[in-house]
Coordinates of C-alpha atoms in Angstrom, one line a residue:
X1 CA 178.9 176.5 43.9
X2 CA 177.0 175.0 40.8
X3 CA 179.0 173.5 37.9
X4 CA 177.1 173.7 34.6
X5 CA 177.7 171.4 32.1
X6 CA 175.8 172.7 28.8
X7 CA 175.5 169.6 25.6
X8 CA 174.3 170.4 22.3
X9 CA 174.9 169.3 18.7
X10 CA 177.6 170.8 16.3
X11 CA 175.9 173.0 14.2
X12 CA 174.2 175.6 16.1
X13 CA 175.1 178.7 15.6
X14 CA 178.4 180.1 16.3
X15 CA 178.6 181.1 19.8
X16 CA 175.5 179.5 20.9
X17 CA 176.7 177.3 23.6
X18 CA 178.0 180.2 25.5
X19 CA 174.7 182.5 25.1
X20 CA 173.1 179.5 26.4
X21 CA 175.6 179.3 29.5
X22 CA 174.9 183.3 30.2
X23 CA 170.8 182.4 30.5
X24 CA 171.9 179.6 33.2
X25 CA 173.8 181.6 35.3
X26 CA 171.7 184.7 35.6
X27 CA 168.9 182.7 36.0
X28 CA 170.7 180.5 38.8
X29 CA 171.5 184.1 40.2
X30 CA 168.0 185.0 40.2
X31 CA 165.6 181.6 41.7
X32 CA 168.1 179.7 43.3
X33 CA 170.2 182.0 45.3
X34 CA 173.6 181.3 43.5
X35 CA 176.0 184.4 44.5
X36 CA 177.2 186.8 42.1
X37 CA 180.6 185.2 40.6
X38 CA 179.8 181.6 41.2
X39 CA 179.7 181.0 37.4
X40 CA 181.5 177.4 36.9
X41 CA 180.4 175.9 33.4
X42 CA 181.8 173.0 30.6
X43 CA 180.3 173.4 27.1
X44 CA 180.5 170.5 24.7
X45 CA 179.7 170.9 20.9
X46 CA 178.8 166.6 20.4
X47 CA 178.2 165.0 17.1
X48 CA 174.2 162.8 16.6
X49 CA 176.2 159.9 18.3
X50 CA 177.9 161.4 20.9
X51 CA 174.7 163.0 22.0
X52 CA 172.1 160.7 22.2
X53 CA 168.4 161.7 23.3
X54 CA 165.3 160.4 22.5
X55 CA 163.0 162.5 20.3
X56 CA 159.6 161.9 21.9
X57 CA 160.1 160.4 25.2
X58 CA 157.5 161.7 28.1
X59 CA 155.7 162.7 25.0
X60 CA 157.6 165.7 24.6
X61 CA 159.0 166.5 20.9
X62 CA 162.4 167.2 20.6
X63 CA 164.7 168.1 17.5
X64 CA 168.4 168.7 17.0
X65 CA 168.0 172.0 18.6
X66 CA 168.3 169.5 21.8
X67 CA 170.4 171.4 24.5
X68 CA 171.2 169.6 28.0
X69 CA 171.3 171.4 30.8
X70 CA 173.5 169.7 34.0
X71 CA 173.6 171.8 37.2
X72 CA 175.4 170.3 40.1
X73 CA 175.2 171.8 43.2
X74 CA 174.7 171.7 46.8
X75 CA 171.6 170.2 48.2
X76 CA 169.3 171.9 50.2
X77 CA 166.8 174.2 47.5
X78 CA 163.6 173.1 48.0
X79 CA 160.8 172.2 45.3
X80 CA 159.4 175.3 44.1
X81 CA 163.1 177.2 43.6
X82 CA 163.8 174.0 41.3
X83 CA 160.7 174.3 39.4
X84 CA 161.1 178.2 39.2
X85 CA 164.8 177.9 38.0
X86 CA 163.2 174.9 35.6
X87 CA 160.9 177.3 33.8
X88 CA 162.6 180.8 34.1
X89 CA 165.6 178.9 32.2
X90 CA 163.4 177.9 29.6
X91 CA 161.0 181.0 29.1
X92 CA 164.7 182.9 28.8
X93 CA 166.0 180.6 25.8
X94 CA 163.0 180.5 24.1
X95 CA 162.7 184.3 24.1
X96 CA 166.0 185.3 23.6
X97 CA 167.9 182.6 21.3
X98 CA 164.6 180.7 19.9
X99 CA 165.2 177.1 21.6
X100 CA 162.7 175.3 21.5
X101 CA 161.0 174.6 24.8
X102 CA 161.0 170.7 24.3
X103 CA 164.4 170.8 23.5
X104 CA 165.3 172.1 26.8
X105 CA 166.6 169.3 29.4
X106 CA 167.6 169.9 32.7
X107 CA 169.3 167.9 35.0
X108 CA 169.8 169.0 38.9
X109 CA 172.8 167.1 40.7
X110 CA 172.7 167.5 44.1
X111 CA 175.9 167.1 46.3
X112 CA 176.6 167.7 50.1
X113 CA 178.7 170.7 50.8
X114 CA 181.7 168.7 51.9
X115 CA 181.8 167.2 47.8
X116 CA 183.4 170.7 46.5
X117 CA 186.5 172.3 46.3
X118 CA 187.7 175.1 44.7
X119 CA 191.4 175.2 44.3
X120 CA 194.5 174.7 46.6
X121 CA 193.1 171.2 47.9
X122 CA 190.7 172.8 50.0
X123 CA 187.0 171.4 50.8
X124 CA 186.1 174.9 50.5
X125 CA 182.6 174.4 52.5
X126 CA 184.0 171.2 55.2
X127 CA 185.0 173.0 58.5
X128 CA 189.0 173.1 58.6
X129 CA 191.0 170.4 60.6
X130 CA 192.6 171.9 63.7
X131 CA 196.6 172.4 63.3
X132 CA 198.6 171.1 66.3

């Protein structure tokens, strides 16, 4: 049920977004529960003024290897999961593309159940209206 909306600048390298999009979702898979298949995502390649970010606040340095991370998704995962999914996203793309830990943002939108659907004009989660 999460939609992942990835942001970085143009630039990176080739196929970057993507790699970054494939450490969400298994990571996702693996702290936070989110079935197999569930893999929803938007990737945006924005130029320095179409993605605007601070490079020091919360004292944390940050450089144009910024990446945003947006998940929204239905509420209910408690404290620890979010910091868990928080830091396993971040150990991964340090590790395996070289992102910069400070440049990694993360963003958790939570959403009742009801807020989703998945095709055909179905809320896919709200309980179905009776038919006369």
């Amino acid at each position: 049920m999460p939609l992942v909306r990835i942001d970085l600048l143009r630039g990176q390298p080739p196929g970057l977004g993507g790699r970054v999009g494939e450490v969400v979702y298994r990571s996702m898979v693996e702290t936070i529960d989110v079935p197999k298949n569930d893999n929803f995502q938007v990737i945006g390649e924005h130029s320095m003024e179409t993605l605007v970010f601070d490079l020091g606040y919360f004292g944390i340095a940050r450089s144009e290897g910024f990446v945003a991370i947006q998940i929204t998704l239905s509420e209910g995962r408690g404290l620890e999961k979010k910091r868990l999914l928080y830091k396993t996203i971040t150990e991964r793309l340090q590790r395996e593309l070289g992102v910069h830990p400070g440049d990694v943002f993360i963003n958790l939108v939570e959403v009742k159940k009801e807020n989703w659907s998945f095709g055909n004009g179905i809320a896919s989660y709200a309980p179905q209206a009776a038919t006369a």
